[in-house]
Coordinates of C-alpha atoms in Angstrom, one line a residue:
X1117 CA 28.2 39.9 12.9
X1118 CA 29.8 40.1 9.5
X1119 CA 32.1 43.2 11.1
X1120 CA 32.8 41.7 13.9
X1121 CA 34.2 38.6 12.4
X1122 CA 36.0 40.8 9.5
X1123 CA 34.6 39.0 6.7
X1124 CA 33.0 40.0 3.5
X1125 CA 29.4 39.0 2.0
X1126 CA 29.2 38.1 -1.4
X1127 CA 27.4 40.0 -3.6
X1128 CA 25.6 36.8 -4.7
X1129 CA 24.1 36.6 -1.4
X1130 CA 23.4 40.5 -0.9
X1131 CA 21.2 40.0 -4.7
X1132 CA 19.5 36.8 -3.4
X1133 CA 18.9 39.0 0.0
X1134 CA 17.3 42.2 -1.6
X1135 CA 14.1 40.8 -3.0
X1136 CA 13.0 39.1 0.3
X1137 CA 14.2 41.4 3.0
X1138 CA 11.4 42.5 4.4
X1139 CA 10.5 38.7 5.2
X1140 CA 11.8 37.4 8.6
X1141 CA 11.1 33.9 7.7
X1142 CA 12.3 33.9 3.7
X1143 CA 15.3 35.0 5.1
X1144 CA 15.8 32.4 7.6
X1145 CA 14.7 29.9 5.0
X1146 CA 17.7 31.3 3.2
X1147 CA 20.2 31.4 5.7
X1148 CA 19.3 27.6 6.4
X1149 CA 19.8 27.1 2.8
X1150 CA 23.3 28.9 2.6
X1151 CA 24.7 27.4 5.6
X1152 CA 24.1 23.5 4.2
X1153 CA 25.1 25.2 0.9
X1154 CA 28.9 25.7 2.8
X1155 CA 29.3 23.0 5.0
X1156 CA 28.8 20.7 2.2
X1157 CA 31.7 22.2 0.2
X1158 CA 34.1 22.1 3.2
X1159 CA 32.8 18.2 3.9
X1160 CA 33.5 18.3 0.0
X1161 CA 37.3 20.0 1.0
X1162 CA 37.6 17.3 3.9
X1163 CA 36.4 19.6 7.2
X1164 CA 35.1 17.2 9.5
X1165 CA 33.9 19.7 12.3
X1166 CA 31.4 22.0 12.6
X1167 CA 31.2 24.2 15.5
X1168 CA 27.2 26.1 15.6
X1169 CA 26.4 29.8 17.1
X1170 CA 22.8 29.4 17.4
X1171 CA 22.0 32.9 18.6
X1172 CA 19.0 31.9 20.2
X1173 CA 17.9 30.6 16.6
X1174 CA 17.8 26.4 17.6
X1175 CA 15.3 25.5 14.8
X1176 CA 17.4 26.7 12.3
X1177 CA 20.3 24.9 13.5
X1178 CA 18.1 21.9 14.1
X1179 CA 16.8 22.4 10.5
X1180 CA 20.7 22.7 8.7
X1181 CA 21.6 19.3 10.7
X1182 CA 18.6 17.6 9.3
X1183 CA 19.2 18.7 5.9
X1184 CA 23.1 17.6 6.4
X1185 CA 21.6 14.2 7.7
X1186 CA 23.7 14.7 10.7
X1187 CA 20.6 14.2 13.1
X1188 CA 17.5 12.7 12.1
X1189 CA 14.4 14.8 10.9
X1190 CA 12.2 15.5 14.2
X1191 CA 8.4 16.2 13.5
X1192 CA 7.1 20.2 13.8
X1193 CA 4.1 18.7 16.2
X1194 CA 4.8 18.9 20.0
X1195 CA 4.9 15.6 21.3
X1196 CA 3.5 16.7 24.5
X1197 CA 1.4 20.2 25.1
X1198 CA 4.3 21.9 27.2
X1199 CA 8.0 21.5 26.6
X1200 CA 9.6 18.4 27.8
X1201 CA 12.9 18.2 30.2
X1202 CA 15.8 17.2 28.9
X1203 CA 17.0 15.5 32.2
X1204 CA 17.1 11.7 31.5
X1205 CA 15.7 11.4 35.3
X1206 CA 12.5 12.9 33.6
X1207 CA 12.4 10.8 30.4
X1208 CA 9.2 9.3 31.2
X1209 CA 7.5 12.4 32.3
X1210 CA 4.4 12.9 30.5
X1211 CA 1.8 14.9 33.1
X1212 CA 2.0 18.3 34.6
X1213 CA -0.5 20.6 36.2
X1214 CA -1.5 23.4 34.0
X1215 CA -0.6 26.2 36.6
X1216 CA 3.0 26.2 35.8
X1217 CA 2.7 26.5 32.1
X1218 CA 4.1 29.6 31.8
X1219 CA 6.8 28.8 34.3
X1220 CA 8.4 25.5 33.2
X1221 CA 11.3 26.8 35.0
X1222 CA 9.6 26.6 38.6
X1223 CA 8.0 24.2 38.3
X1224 CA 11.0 21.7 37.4
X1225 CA 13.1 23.6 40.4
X1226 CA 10.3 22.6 42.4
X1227 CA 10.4 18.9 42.1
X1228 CA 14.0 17.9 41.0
X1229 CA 14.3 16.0 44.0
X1230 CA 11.4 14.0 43.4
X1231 CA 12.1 10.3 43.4
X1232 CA 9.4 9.7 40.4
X1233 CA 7.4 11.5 37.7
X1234 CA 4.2 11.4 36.8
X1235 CA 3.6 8.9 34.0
X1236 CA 0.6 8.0 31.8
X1237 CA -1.6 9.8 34.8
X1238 CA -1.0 12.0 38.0
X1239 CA -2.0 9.7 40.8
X1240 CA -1.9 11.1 44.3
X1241 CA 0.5 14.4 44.7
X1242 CA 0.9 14.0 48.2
X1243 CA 2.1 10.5 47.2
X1244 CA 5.6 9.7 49.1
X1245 CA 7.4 8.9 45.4
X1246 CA 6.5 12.6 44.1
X1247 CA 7.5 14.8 47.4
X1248 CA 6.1 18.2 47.6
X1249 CA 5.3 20.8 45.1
X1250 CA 8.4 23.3 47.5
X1251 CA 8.4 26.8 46.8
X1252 CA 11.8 27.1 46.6
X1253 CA 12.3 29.8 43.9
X1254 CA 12.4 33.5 44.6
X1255 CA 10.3 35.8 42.3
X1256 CA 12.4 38.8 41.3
X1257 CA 11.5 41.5 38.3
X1258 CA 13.8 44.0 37.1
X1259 CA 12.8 47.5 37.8
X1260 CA 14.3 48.4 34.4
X1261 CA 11.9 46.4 32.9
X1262 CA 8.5 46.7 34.9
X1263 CA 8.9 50.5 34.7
X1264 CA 9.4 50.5 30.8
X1265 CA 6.6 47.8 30.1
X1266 CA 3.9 48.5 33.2
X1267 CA 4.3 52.0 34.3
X1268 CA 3.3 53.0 37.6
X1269 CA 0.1 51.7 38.1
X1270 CA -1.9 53.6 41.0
X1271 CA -5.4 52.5 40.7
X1272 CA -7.3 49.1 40.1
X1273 CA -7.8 50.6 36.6
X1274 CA -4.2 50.9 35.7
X1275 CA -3.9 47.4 36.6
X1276 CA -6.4 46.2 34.9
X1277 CA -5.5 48.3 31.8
X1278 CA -1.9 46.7 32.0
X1279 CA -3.7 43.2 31.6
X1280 CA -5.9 44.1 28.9
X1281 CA -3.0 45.0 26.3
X1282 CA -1.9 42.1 27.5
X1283 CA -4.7 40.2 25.8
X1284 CA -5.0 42.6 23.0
X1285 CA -0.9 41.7 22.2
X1286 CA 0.4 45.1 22.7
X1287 CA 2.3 43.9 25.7
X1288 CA 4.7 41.2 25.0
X1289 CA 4.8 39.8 28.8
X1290 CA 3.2 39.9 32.6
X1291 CA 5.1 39.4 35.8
X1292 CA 2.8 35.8 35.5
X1293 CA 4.0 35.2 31.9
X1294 CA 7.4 36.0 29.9
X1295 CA 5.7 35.6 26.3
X1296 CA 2.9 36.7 24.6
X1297 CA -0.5 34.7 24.7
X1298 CA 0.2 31.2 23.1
X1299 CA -1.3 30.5 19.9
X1300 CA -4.4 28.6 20.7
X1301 CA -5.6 31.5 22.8
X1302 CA -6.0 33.4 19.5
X1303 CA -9.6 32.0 19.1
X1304 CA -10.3 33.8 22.7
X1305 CA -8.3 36.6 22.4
X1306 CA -11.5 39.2 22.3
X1307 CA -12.6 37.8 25.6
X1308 CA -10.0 37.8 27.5
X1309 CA -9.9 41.2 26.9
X1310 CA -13.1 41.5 28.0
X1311 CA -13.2 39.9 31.2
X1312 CA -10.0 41.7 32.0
X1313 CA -11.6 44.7 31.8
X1314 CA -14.2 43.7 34.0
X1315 CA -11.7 42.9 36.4
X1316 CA -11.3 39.2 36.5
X1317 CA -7.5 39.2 35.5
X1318 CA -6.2 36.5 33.8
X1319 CA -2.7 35.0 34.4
X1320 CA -3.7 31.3 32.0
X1321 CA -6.1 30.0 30.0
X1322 CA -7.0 27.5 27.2
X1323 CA -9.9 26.9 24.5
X1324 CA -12.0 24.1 24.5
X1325 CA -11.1 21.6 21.8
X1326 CA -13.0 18.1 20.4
X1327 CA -10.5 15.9 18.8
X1328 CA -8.7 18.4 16.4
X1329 CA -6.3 16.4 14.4
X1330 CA -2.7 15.9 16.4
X1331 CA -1.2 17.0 13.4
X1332 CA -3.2 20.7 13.7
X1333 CA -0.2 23.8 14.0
X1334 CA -2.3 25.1 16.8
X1335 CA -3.9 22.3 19.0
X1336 CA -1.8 19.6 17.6
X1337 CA 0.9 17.3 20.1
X1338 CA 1.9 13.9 20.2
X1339 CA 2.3 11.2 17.5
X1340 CA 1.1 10.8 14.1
X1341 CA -2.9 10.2 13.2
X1342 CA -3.9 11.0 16.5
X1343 CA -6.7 13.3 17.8
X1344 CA -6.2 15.9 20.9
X1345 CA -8.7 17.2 23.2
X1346 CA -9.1 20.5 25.7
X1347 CA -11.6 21.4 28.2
X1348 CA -11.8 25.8 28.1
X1349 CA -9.4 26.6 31.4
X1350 CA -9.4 30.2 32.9
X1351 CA -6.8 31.2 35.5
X1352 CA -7.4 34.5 37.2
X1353 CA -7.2 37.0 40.2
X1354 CA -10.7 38.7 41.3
X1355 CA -11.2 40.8 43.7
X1356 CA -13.7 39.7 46.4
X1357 CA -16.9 41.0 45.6
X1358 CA -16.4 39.7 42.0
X1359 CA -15.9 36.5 43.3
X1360 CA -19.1 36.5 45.2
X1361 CA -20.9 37.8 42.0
X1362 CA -19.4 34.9 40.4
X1363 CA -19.4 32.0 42.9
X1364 CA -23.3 32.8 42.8
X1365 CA -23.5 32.1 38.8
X1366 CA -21.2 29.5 39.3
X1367 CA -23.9 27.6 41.6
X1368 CA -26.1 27.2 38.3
X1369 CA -23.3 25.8 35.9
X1370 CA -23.3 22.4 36.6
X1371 CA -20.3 21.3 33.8
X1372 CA -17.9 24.3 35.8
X1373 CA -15.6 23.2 38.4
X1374 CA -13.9 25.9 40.1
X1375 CA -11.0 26.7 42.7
X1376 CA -10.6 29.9 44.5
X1377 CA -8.1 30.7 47.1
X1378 CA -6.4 33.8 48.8
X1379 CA -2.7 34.3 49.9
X1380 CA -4.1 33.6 53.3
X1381 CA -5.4 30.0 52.2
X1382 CA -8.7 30.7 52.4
X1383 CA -10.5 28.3 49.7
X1384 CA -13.8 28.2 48.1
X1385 CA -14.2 24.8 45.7
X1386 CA -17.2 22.8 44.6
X1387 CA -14.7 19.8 43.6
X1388 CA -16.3 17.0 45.6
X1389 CA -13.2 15.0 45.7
X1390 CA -9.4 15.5 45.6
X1391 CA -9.0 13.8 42.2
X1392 CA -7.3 15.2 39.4
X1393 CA -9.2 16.6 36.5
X1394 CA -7.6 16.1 33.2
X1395 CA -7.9 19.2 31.0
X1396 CA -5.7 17.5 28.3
X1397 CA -5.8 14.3 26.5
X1398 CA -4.8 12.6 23.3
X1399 CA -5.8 9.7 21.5
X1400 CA -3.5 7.8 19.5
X1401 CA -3.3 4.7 17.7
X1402 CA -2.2 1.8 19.1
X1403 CA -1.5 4.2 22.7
X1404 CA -3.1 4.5 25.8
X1405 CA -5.1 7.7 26.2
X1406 CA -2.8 10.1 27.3
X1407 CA -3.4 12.9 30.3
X1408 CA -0.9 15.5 30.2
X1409 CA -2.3 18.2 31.7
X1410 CA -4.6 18.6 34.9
X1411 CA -6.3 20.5 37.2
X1412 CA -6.1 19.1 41.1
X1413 CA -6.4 20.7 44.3
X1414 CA -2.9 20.3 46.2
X1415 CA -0.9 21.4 43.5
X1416 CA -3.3 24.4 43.1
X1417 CA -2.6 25.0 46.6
X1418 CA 1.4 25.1 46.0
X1419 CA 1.3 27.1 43.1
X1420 CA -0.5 30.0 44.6
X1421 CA 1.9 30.7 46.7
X1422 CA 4.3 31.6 43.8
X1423 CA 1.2 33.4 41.9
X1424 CA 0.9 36.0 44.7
X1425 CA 4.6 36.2 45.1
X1426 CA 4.4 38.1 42.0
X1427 CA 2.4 40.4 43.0
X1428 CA 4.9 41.6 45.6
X1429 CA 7.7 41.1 43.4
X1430 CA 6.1 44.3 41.2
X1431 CA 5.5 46.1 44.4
X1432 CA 9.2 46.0 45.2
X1433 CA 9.9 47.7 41.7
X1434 CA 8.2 51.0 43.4
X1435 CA 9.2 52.9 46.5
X1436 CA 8.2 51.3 50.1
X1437 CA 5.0 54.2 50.4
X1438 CA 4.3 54.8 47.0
X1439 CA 0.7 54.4 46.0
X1440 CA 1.9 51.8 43.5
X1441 CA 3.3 49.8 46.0
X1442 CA 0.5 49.9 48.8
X1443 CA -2.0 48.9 45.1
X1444 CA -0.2 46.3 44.4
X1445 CA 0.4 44.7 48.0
X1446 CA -3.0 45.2 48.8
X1447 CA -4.5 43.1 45.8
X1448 CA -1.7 40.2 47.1
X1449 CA -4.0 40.5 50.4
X1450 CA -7.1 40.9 49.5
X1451 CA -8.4 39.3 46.1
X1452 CA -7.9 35.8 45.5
X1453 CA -6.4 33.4 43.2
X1454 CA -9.2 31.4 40.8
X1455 CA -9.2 28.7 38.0
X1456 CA -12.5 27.4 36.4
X1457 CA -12.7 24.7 34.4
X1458 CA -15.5 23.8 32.0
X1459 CA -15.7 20.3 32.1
X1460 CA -18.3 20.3 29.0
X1461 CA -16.0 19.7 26.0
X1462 CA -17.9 20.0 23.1
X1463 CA -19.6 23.4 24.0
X1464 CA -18.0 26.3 21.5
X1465 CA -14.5 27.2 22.8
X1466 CA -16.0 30.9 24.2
X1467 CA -18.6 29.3 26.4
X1468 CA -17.1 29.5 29.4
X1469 CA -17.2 32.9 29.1
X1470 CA -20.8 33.7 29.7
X1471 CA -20.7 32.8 33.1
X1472 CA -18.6 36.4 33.2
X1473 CA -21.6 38.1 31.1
X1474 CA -22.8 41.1 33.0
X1475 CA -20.0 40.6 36.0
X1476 CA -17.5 42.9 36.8
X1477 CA -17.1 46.2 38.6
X1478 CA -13.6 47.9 39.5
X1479 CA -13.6 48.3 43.3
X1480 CA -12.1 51.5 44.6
X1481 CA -9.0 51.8 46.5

């Protein structure tokens, strides 16, 4: 940047660099520190505008203003669990279904022409005031990219490989997801891994948590002196003979709720009623309890659509007959799209994994 813009460095900053420059963050710190350091002596020289290249660097930015009490100070903790819109038409927006929560994106597309937004809970999605959850958005994925991070898969096991460093973090994304597992997932990273290997692979999930702190870096959202709660969430494609192995341990979990569909719309469910199921909530003073996350049966419905699009999506990174193709088209027919919640709070965040405890087998192509 420095060559570009044909400008020096001081050696003062170079000395103040050395010491720390193996530390991404110090240096940052630094830079945020520097840059009040210079607009100050220009406000001092009577420069009254300020024009910012964030370089996809926003907190630090955000943090210079603050310090230059240009803007005031905004709190590190998330005031909701996802990221909220920026559109004043979705100001009061404050529930979303979990499905989307790696694909923000879509999942505003989807409903921009909605008349309303869900507020304080999410009601009835086939209510006139929402409209429908349209799959409107067309899944694409650079070939550039699948081929240097996936490979060419050719059997269920390269798949499921592909998943498992996933999990393990030594894949940064997934068709499904453009970042690395989020940060409460840490506490189930090990079994994730696990399951994936067994075949059940997972596309979203969440921990269990009892009222950690809204303050807490991992779990924490919403305002001040509040306490957040999770039920464990698992998202994932299984082929069907897993399924069945599972659906059977699933009949003697009576805290699990579960959908399972295929791209044809087949369903399997033991929800009784069409309601949604809040996975989320807060508790804050003085505030109703808040729902901002759920689990309910239509929007499932609209969001699988999009899931298996993905899986076609990869396919078209490989020629039409290639045996990475026909893998990867057949798993979009065959296996089926699943989400189980464990509606028992306060069990340990891994115990919804020992309803996968022996499961799993790789079928053959």
């Amino acid at each position: 940047m420095t060559e570009l813009c044909r400008i020096g460095v001081p050696q003062e900053i170079w000395d103040r660099l050395e010491p720390i420059k193996d530390d991404d963050q110090a240096i940052k710190d630094y830079g945020i520190e520097v840059a009040v350091d210079m607009i100050n002596k220009m406000k001092a020289g009577g420069v009254r505008g300020f024009h910012f290249y964030t370089i996809n660097l926003e907190r630090s930015t955000r943090l210079v203003l603050e310090k230059l009490n240009f803007v005031p100070a905004v709190s590190e903790v998330r005031p909701l669990p996802w990221n909220p819109s920026l559109s004043e038409k979705r100001a009061g927006e404050n529930v979303r279904p979990i499905f989307w929560r790696n694909h923000a994106r879509s999942y505003i597309k989807r409903t921009e022409l909605w008349d309303e937004f869900p507020n304080g809970r999410w009601g009835d999605a086939r209510s006139p005031a929402y409209g429908e959850l349209i799959h409107g958005v067309q899944v694409r994925l650079p070939a550039d990219q699948a081929l240097r991070k996936w490979g060419t898969p050719e059997s269920v096991g390269d798949v499921t490989s592909i998943f498992v460093r996933y999990c393990q973090g030594k894949l940064d994304s997934l068709p499904w997801s453009d970042t690395q597992l989020q940060a409460e997932s840490s506490a189930i990273q090990d079994r994730l891994a696990q399951i994936n290997g067994a075949g059940f692979l997972t596309i979203n999930s969440q921990p269990s948590c009892n009222g950690a702190p809204s303050s807490d870096k991992v779990h924490g959202w919403g305002p001040s002196n509040g306490f957040v709660y999770k039920k464990a969430y698992l998202e994932f494609f299984v082929s069907p003979a897993n399924m069945q192995a599972l659906l059977r341990r699933l009949a003697t979990a009576p805290t699990a709720t579960y959908y399972a569909v295929n791209k044809a719309g087949e369903l399997f469910t033991n929800c009784v009623e069409d309601s949604p199921n809040a996975v989320t909530w807060g508790v804050f003073p003085g505030k109703e309890i808040l729902q901002p996350t759920i689990v309910e049966r239509v929007s499932f419905l609209a969001w699988k659509d999009e899931a298996f699009d993905f899986w076609n999506a990869w396919s078209k990174v490989y020629a039409e007959e290639s045996p990475a193709s026909a893998l990867l088209k057949g798993i979009c027919s065959d296996w089926y799209l699943m989400n189980i919640v464990e509606n028992n709070f306060q069990s340990h965040p891994e115990s919804i994994f020992e309803l996968f405890d022996g499961l799993g087998s790789q079928p053959t192509n």
